[in-house]
Short mmCIF file of C-alpha atoms and ligand atoms in Angstrom, two decimals:
data_model
loop_
_atom_site.label_atom_id
_atom_site.label_comp_id
_atom_site.label_asym_id
_atom_site.label_seq_id
_atom_site.Cartn_x
_atom_site.Cartn_y
_atom_site.Cartn_z
CA MET A 1488 14.29 26.55 13.84
CA THR A 1489 15.10 23.78 11.11
CA SER A 1490 11.23 22.96 9.33
CA LEU A 1491 9.89 19.11 10.11
CA ALA A 1492 11.18 18.65 6.30
CA ASP A 1493 14.19 19.19 6.60
CA ARG A 1494 14.72 16.90 9.64
CA ILE A 1495 13.15 14.42 8.01
CA LEU A 1496 15.21 15.02 4.75
CA ALA A 1497 19.07 15.14 7.44
CA ARG A 1498 16.92 11.70 8.64
CA ASP A 1499 15.86 12.76 11.62
CA LEU A 1500 14.04 9.45 12.61
CA ARG A 1501 12.19 11.32 15.26
CA ALA A 1502 10.81 13.88 13.30
CA LEU A 1503 10.17 11.10 10.15
CA ALA A 1504 7.78 9.34 13.22
CA ARG A 1505 6.71 12.66 13.82
CA GLY A 1506 5.43 13.18 10.33
CA ILE A 1507 3.69 10.50 9.88
CA SER A 1508 1.57 11.30 12.24
CA LEU A 1509 0.48 14.12 11.35
CA VAL A 1510 -0.41 11.60 8.03
CA GLU A 1511 -2.44 9.57 10.08
CA ASN A 1512 -3.49 11.49 11.70
CA ASP A 1513 -4.97 13.52 8.44
CA ASP A 1514 -3.60 16.96 9.91
CA PRO A 1515 -3.47 20.04 8.07
CA ARG A 1516 0.52 20.32 8.07
CA ALA A 1517 0.73 17.16 6.15
CA ARG A 1518 -0.48 18.63 3.14
CA ASP A 1519 2.38 20.59 3.81
CA LEU A 1520 5.10 18.29 4.81
CA ILE A 1521 4.29 16.69 1.32
CA ARG A 1522 4.90 19.58 -0.66
CA ALA A 1523 7.73 20.44 0.95
CA ILE A 1524 9.86 16.88 0.22
CA TYR A 1525 7.49 15.43 -3.08
CA SER A 1526 10.66 17.02 -5.20
CA GLN A 1527 13.43 14.26 -3.15
CA THR A 1528 10.80 11.63 -3.72
CA GLY A 1529 10.70 8.85 -5.79
CA ARG A 1530 14.21 6.76 -5.25
CA ALA A 1531 12.54 4.26 -3.09
CA PHE A 1532 11.34 1.24 -4.10
CA VAL A 1533 8.58 -0.47 -2.70
CA VAL A 1534 7.45 -3.42 -2.42
CA GLY A 1535 3.23 -4.10 -1.22
CA ILE A 1536 2.82 -7.52 0.06
CA THR A 1537 -0.80 -8.43 0.56
CA GLY A 1538 -2.18 -11.56 1.87
CA ALA A 1539 -5.03 -13.11 3.78
CA PRO A 1540 -5.29 -13.30 7.61
CA GLY A 1541 -1.75 -14.95 9.15
CA ALA A 1542 -1.04 -16.24 5.87
CA GLY A 1543 3.26 -15.30 7.59
CA LYS A 1544 3.24 -11.57 5.91
CA SER A 1545 4.74 -10.17 8.20
CA THR A 1546 6.60 -13.64 8.64
CA LEU A 1547 8.44 -12.85 5.94
CA VAL A 1548 8.62 -10.00 5.30
CA ASP A 1549 11.14 -10.06 8.12
CA ARG A 1550 12.86 -12.35 6.05
CA LEU A 1551 13.01 -10.05 3.87
CA THR A 1552 14.33 -7.21 5.24
CA ALA A 1553 16.71 -9.65 7.40
CA ARG A 1554 17.63 -10.05 4.15
CA LEU A 1555 18.49 -6.14 3.14
CA ARG A 1556 20.00 -5.54 5.43
CA GLU A 1557 23.30 -8.35 5.90
CA GLY A 1558 26.00 -6.13 3.72
CA GLY A 1559 26.51 -4.53 6.84
CA ALA A 1560 25.56 -1.33 8.61
CA SER A 1561 27.23 1.01 6.31
CA ASP A 1562 26.28 0.16 2.79
CA ALA A 1563 22.64 -1.98 2.67
CA PRO A 1564 20.57 0.08 2.11
CA ARG A 1565 17.82 1.77 4.59
CA VAL A 1566 14.45 -0.33 5.13
CA GLY A 1567 10.95 1.05 5.63
CA VAL A 1568 7.92 -1.14 6.18
CA ILE A 1569 4.89 0.13 7.09
CA ALA A 1570 2.56 -3.10 8.74
CA ILE A 1571 -1.41 -2.08 8.26
CA ASP A 1572 -3.41 -3.09 10.92
CA PRO A 1573 -5.66 -5.24 10.96
CA THR A 1574 -8.33 -4.04 13.40
CA SER A 1575 -11.12 -7.16 12.54
CA PRO A 1576 -11.84 -9.02 15.80
CA PHE A 1577 -10.47 -11.97 13.77
CA THR A 1578 -7.05 -10.36 13.95
CA GLY A 1579 -6.09 -8.27 16.38
CA GLY A 1580 -3.26 -10.72 17.93
CA ALA A 1581 -1.20 -8.76 14.63
CA VAL A 1582 -1.00 -5.69 16.23
CA LEU A 1583 0.76 -8.14 19.27
CA GLY A 1584 2.58 -10.04 16.25
CA ASP A 1585 4.63 -7.06 15.02
CA ARG A 1586 5.30 -5.71 18.05
CA VAL A 1587 6.93 -8.65 18.41
CA ARG A 1588 9.06 -8.61 15.31
CA MET A 1589 9.66 -5.56 15.63
CA GLN A 1590 11.86 -6.71 18.20
CA ALA A 1591 14.52 -8.21 16.04
CA HIS A 1592 15.16 -5.52 14.48
CA ALA A 1593 15.55 -2.84 17.25
CA GLY A 1594 19.39 -1.71 18.01
CA ASP A 1595 19.62 -1.15 13.45
CA THR A 1596 18.99 2.44 13.25
CA GLY A 1597 18.84 0.91 8.94
CA VAL A 1598 15.01 -0.59 9.98
CA PHE A 1599 12.82 1.77 10.72
CA ILE A 1600 9.16 -0.38 11.56
CA ARG A 1601 5.92 1.41 11.73
CA SER A 1602 2.56 0.15 11.80
CA MET A 1603 0.00 2.23 11.11
CA ALA A 1604 -4.28 1.74 12.11
CA THR A 1605 -6.76 1.19 9.76
CA ARG A 1606 -9.12 4.06 11.04
CA GLY A 1607 -11.50 5.97 9.60
CA HIS A 1608 -11.91 4.90 6.32
CA LEU A 1609 -9.82 2.49 3.73
CA GLY A 1610 -9.25 5.40 1.72
CA GLY A 1611 -7.53 7.39 3.51
CA LEU A 1612 -5.97 5.17 5.54
CA SER A 1613 -4.65 4.07 1.37
CA ARG A 1614 -3.53 8.24 1.16
CA ALA A 1615 -2.19 8.29 4.40
CA THR A 1616 0.58 4.44 3.45
CA ARG A 1617 1.33 6.81 0.43
CA ASP A 1618 2.16 9.63 2.47
CA ALA A 1619 4.04 7.81 5.28
CA ALA A 1620 6.13 5.53 1.96
CA LEU A 1621 6.71 9.39 0.20
CA LEU A 1622 8.45 10.64 4.18
CA LEU A 1623 9.44 7.53 5.14
CA ASP A 1624 11.47 7.58 0.82
CA ALA A 1625 12.35 11.91 1.48
CA ALA A 1626 14.52 9.64 4.86
CA GLY A 1627 15.94 7.70 2.76
CA HIS A 1628 15.05 4.71 2.76
CA ALA A 1629 15.06 2.42 -0.55
CA VAL A 1630 13.28 0.11 0.23
CA ILE A 1631 10.09 0.23 1.51
CA ILE A 1632 7.36 -2.76 2.35
CA ILE A 1633 3.58 -2.30 2.88
CA GLU A 1634 2.40 -4.63 4.33
CA THR A 1635 -1.30 -5.14 4.35
CA VAL A 1636 -4.48 -8.18 4.76
CA GLY A 1637 -6.32 -8.60 1.35
CA VAL A 1638 -9.84 -8.03 1.84
CA GLY A 1639 -11.25 -5.35 -0.52
CA GLN A 1640 -10.27 -2.10 -2.37
CA GLY A 1641 -8.66 -0.49 0.11
CA GLU A 1642 -5.80 -2.20 0.45
CA ILE A 1643 -5.59 -3.53 -3.77
CA ASP A 1644 -5.26 0.30 -3.72
CA ILE A 1645 -2.13 0.63 -1.28
CA VAL A 1646 -0.99 -2.38 -3.20
CA THR A 1647 -1.36 -1.38 -6.84
CA ALA A 1648 0.50 1.77 -4.98
CA ALA A 1649 2.95 0.11 -4.66
CA ASP A 1650 5.77 -0.29 -8.30
CA LEU A 1651 5.60 -4.40 -6.96
CA SER A 1652 3.20 -5.74 -5.54
CA ILE A 1653 3.38 -9.54 -3.98
CA VAL A 1654 0.43 -11.52 -2.93
CA MET A 1655 0.21 -14.40 -0.39
CA LEU A 1656 -2.09 -17.50 -0.64
CA VAL A 1657 -2.02 -20.34 1.79
CA PRO A 1658 -2.95 -24.10 0.62
CA GLY A 1659 -5.45 -25.38 2.71
CA THR A 1660 -7.11 -22.34 3.48
CA GLY A 1661 -9.78 -22.08 0.01
CA ASP A 1662 -7.49 -19.61 -0.80
CA ASP A 1663 -7.59 -21.72 -3.89
CA VAL A 1664 -8.30 -19.60 -7.24
CA GLN A 1665 -11.98 -19.37 -7.26
CA ALA A 1666 -11.47 -18.23 -3.91
CA LEU A 1667 -9.27 -15.30 -4.70
CA LYS A 1668 -11.45 -12.16 -6.22
CA ALA A 1669 -10.51 -11.37 -9.72
CA GLY A 1670 -8.35 -8.04 -9.06
CA ILE A 1671 -6.13 -9.50 -6.77
CA MET A 1672 -4.64 -12.44 -9.33
CA GLU A 1673 -4.30 -8.83 -11.63
CA ILE A 1674 -2.21 -7.46 -9.39
CA ALA A 1675 0.23 -9.69 -8.52
CA ASP A 1676 3.91 -9.40 -9.97
CA ILE A 1677 4.90 -12.36 -8.71
CA PHE A 1678 2.69 -14.91 -6.14
CA VAL A 1679 4.27 -16.36 -3.14
CA VAL A 1680 2.72 -19.56 -1.74
CA ASN A 1681 3.45 -19.77 1.35
CA LYS A 1682 3.59 -22.82 4.64
CA ALA A 1683 4.82 -24.96 2.09
CA ASP A 1684 5.62 -27.68 4.32
CA ARG A 1685 1.06 -28.31 4.53
CA ASP A 1686 0.06 -30.28 1.66
CA GLY A 1687 -1.26 -29.04 -1.25
CA ALA A 1688 1.13 -26.28 -1.94
CA ASP A 1689 1.74 -27.88 -4.79
CA ALA A 1690 -1.94 -28.13 -6.45
CA LEU A 1691 -2.21 -24.55 -5.29
CA VAL A 1692 0.26 -23.30 -7.46
CA ALA A 1693 -0.91 -25.63 -10.27
CA ALA A 1694 -3.98 -24.08 -9.94
CA VAL A 1695 -2.09 -20.84 -9.95
CA ASP A 1696 -0.56 -20.89 -13.21
CA ALA A 1697 -3.52 -22.48 -15.01
CA ASN A 1698 -5.45 -19.60 -13.48
CA LEU A 1699 -2.54 -17.13 -14.85
CA SER A 1700 -2.50 -18.89 -18.35
CA LEU A 1701 -5.97 -17.45 -18.57
CA GLN A 1702 -4.82 -13.89 -17.60
CA PRO A 1703 -3.89 -10.97 -20.63
CA ALA A 1704 0.17 -11.12 -20.58
CA GLY A 1705 2.21 -8.00 -18.88
CA PRO A 1706 3.35 -5.15 -20.64
CA ASP A 1707 6.40 -5.30 -20.77
CA ASP A 1708 6.25 -9.35 -20.50
CA TRP A 1709 6.37 -10.09 -16.97
CA ARG A 1710 4.77 -13.30 -16.22
CA PRO A 1711 4.31 -13.51 -12.60
CA PRO A 1712 6.40 -16.51 -10.64
CA ILE A 1713 4.09 -18.43 -8.25
CA ILE A 1714 7.50 -19.40 -5.40
CA LYS A 1715 6.93 -21.67 -2.92
CA THR A 1716 7.78 -21.07 0.30
CA VAL A 1717 8.11 -21.74 4.72
CA ALA A 1718 8.28 -17.37 5.54
CA THR A 1719 9.20 -19.52 9.55
CA THR A 1720 12.16 -21.26 7.79
CA GLY A 1721 13.16 -19.84 5.29
CA ASP A 1722 12.82 -21.05 2.78
CA GLY A 1723 11.72 -20.08 -0.65
CA VAL A 1724 13.42 -16.49 1.06
CA ASP A 1725 16.01 -16.41 -2.00
CA GLU A 1726 14.13 -16.98 -4.79
CA VAL A 1727 11.05 -14.32 -2.98
CA VAL A 1728 14.49 -11.89 -3.05
CA SER A 1729 15.87 -12.96 -6.88
CA ALA A 1730 12.29 -12.65 -7.98
CA ILE A 1731 12.29 -9.35 -6.96
CA GLU A 1732 15.71 -8.38 -8.10
CA ARG A 1733 14.56 -9.26 -11.68
CA PHE A 1734 11.63 -7.33 -11.22
CA ARG A 1735 12.95 -4.35 -10.42
CA TYR A 1736 15.77 -4.20 -12.61
CA ARG A 1737 13.73 -4.46 -15.58
CA PRO A 1738 13.40 -1.80 -17.94
CA GLU A 1739 13.06 1.98 -16.55
CA SER A 1740 10.15 2.55 -19.10
CA ALA A 1741 7.58 0.24 -17.06
CA ARG A 1742 8.91 1.28 -13.65
CA LEU A 1743 7.49 4.68 -15.54
CA GLU A 1744 4.77 3.73 -17.04
CA ARG A 1745 3.19 1.42 -13.88
CA ARG A 1746 4.65 5.08 -11.61
CA ARG A 1747 2.59 7.04 -14.05
CA ALA A 1748 -0.40 5.44 -14.40
CA SER A 1749 -0.40 4.67 -10.02
CA SER A 1750 -0.14 8.95 -10.05
CA GLU A 1751 -3.22 9.77 -12.34
CA GLY A 1752 -5.39 6.54 -10.88
CA TYR A 1753 -4.62 9.08 -6.80
CA LEU A 1754 -4.85 12.00 -8.59
CA GLU A 1755 -8.07 11.50 -9.44
CA GLN A 1756 -9.42 10.19 -6.58
CA LEU A 1757 -7.85 13.05 -5.17
CA ILE A 1758 -9.61 14.82 -7.20
CA ALA A 1759 -12.23 13.44 -6.34
CA SER A 1760 -12.35 13.86 -2.48
CA ARG A 1761 -10.97 16.86 -2.57
CA PHE A 1762 -14.62 18.47 -4.84
CA LEU A 1763 -16.83 17.13 -2.39
CA ALA A 1764 -14.40 17.68 0.87
CA HIS A 1765 -15.75 21.88 -1.39
CA LEU A 1766 -19.20 20.46 -2.55
CA ARG A 1767 -20.00 19.94 0.98
CA GLN A 1768 -18.59 22.91 3.31
CA HIS A 1769 -18.91 25.73 0.95
CA VAL A 1770 -21.50 24.20 -1.67
CA LEU A 1771 -23.85 22.22 0.51
CA GLY A 1772 -26.00 23.91 2.98
CA LYS A 1773 -26.72 21.53 6.36
CA GLY A 1774 -28.57 18.56 5.87
CA GLU A 1775 -28.98 19.92 2.26
CA LEU A 1776 -26.75 16.37 0.85
CA ALA A 1777 -28.92 14.46 3.17
CA ALA A 1778 -32.44 16.16 1.50
CA LEU A 1779 -31.36 14.53 -1.43
CA ALA A 1780 -31.12 11.46 -1.82
CA GLU A 1781 -34.63 11.37 0.24
CA ARG A 1782 -35.66 13.04 -2.86
CA ILE A 1783 -33.79 11.00 -5.96
CA ALA A 1784 -34.68 7.53 -2.95
CA SER A 1785 -38.69 8.74 -3.57
CA ARG A 1786 -38.04 9.21 -7.16
CA ALA A 1787 -38.39 13.01 -7.33
CA ILE A 1788 -35.80 13.94 -8.39
CA ASP A 1789 -32.84 11.02 -11.40
CA PRO A 1790 -29.25 10.32 -9.52
CA TYR A 1791 -28.54 12.61 -13.28
CA THR A 1792 -29.71 16.57 -12.59
CA ALA A 1793 -29.15 16.78 -9.13
CA ALA A 1794 -25.11 15.52 -9.82
CA ASP A 1795 -25.55 18.13 -12.90
CA GLU A 1796 -27.82 20.47 -9.86
CA LEU A 1797 -25.14 20.83 -7.95
CA ILE A 1798 -21.97 21.15 -9.39
CA GLY A 1799 -23.00 23.68 -11.55
CA ARG A 1800 -23.88 25.60 -8.36
CA ALA A 1801 -20.10 24.25 -7.20
CA LEU A 1802 -18.72 26.05 -10.31
CA VAL A 1803 -20.29 29.08 -9.36
CA VAL A 1804 -20.26 29.53 -6.44
CA ARG A 1805 -16.55 30.39 -4.57
N1 GTP B 2569 3.68 -23.38 9.44
C1 GTP B 2569 3.79 -22.49 8.99
N2 GTP B 2569 3.76 -21.17 9.73
C2 GTP B 2569 4.40 -20.24 9.41
C3 GTP B 2569 4.86 -20.06 8.64
N3 GTP B 2569 4.63 -18.40 7.96
C4 GTP B 2569 4.46 -17.86 9.45
N4 GTP B 2569 3.99 -19.60 10.76
C5 GTP B 2569 3.06 -18.63 11.24
O1 GTP B 2569 1.66 -18.34 10.98
C6 GTP B 2569 1.16 -17.56 12.02
C7 GTP B 2569 0.57 -15.90 11.31
O2 GTP B 2569 2.44 -15.64 10.98
P1 GTP B 2569 2.41 -13.52 10.27
O3 GTP B 2569 3.77 -13.80 9.94
O4 GTP B 2569 2.47 -12.92 11.81
O5 GTP B 2569 1.35 -13.83 9.52
P2 GTP B 2569 0.65 -12.56 8.92
O6 GTP B 2569 0.05 -12.58 7.28
O7 GTP B 2569 1.67 -11.84 8.87
O8 GTP B 2569 -0.65 -12.33 9.95
P3 GTP B 2569 -1.86 -10.92 9.78
O9 GTP B 2569 -0.77 -9.57 10.46
O10 GTP B 2569 -2.16 -10.94 11.52
O11 GTP B 2569 -2.18 -10.47 9.10
C8 GTP B 2569 2.13 -17.27 12.56
O12 GTP B 2569 2.20 -18.56 14.05
C9 GTP B 2569 3.33 -18.31 12.06
O13 GTP B 2569 4.73 -18.51 12.28
C10 GTP B 2569 5.37 -21.18 7.22
O14 GTP B 2569 5.96 -20.93 6.61
N5 GTP B 2569 4.62 -22.08 7.77
MG1 MG B 2570 0.93 -9.19 9.16
#
């Protein structure tokens, strides 16, 4: 029987969908799957796009996808889209909206769109998103777009795992620079000011520009462009496409360094979470962590000593 990995590498879309479900559910088989395909990945260009709920991310992603697919079915790059479903009460409509938009590319087998739910905690989601992107990559998608609602560290993790990050802002929504977390300013390679048909777009562009001037220049002197768009009509989408192209064809060293840094951060995260899982499974007795936390809270022990003690035990116990 052909393995799931082989079928994904052979661009079997049903196998791809199944693989993504495994990573989404944190199924133990997902790790073996990633192991099996990893050496065949790294070819895709991954774009992350983040912004407030309803900013127009899906509308822009849809336009970008249509643009990428223009070249005709045979030589146009395959596009994979991962939409992180924000399951918060504020954005409950997103799932339906994304479903509707997916219809636009229905029948085009060169476009694979998948929604992933924010179940569990965000660390798990950023792992699942990375792994899903690897599977899309293995299945021959040359461009992968990840859409996520930018509210917290988890989303920032997802977007920084991309080769290029787009931050979308909207005028008149309190998306002004004061409202932006410093972290968001720093992760953007391209700013898109969408809904530029509304008042205040130029003021928002000026505010972002002023704020950017305060930031140190990036490693290769890339200054994030700030592009006004009306995603619904397609205005400004050409500029976004050309900014993506310019970024994509920077010196190879810039892209490699970014991937190296992102891999380092991810490896650290993985080691930390697996070490903790090992502790819970093989070192700690039932309820021991909670009991230790109680002793820390009541000042019976300090947190450094407690951690040292557990780490010491973890290193001897097998
Ligand atoms: N006026 C105006 N409306 C827009 C523009 N772009 C998107 N919209 C509308 O804004 C609404 C939200 O668009 P989406 O593309 O679903 O936004 P999103 O950021 O993907 O939303 P979530 O995934 O729910 O966070 C839709 O009704 C769009 O038609 C724009 O440039 N101008
Ligand atoms: Mg959306």
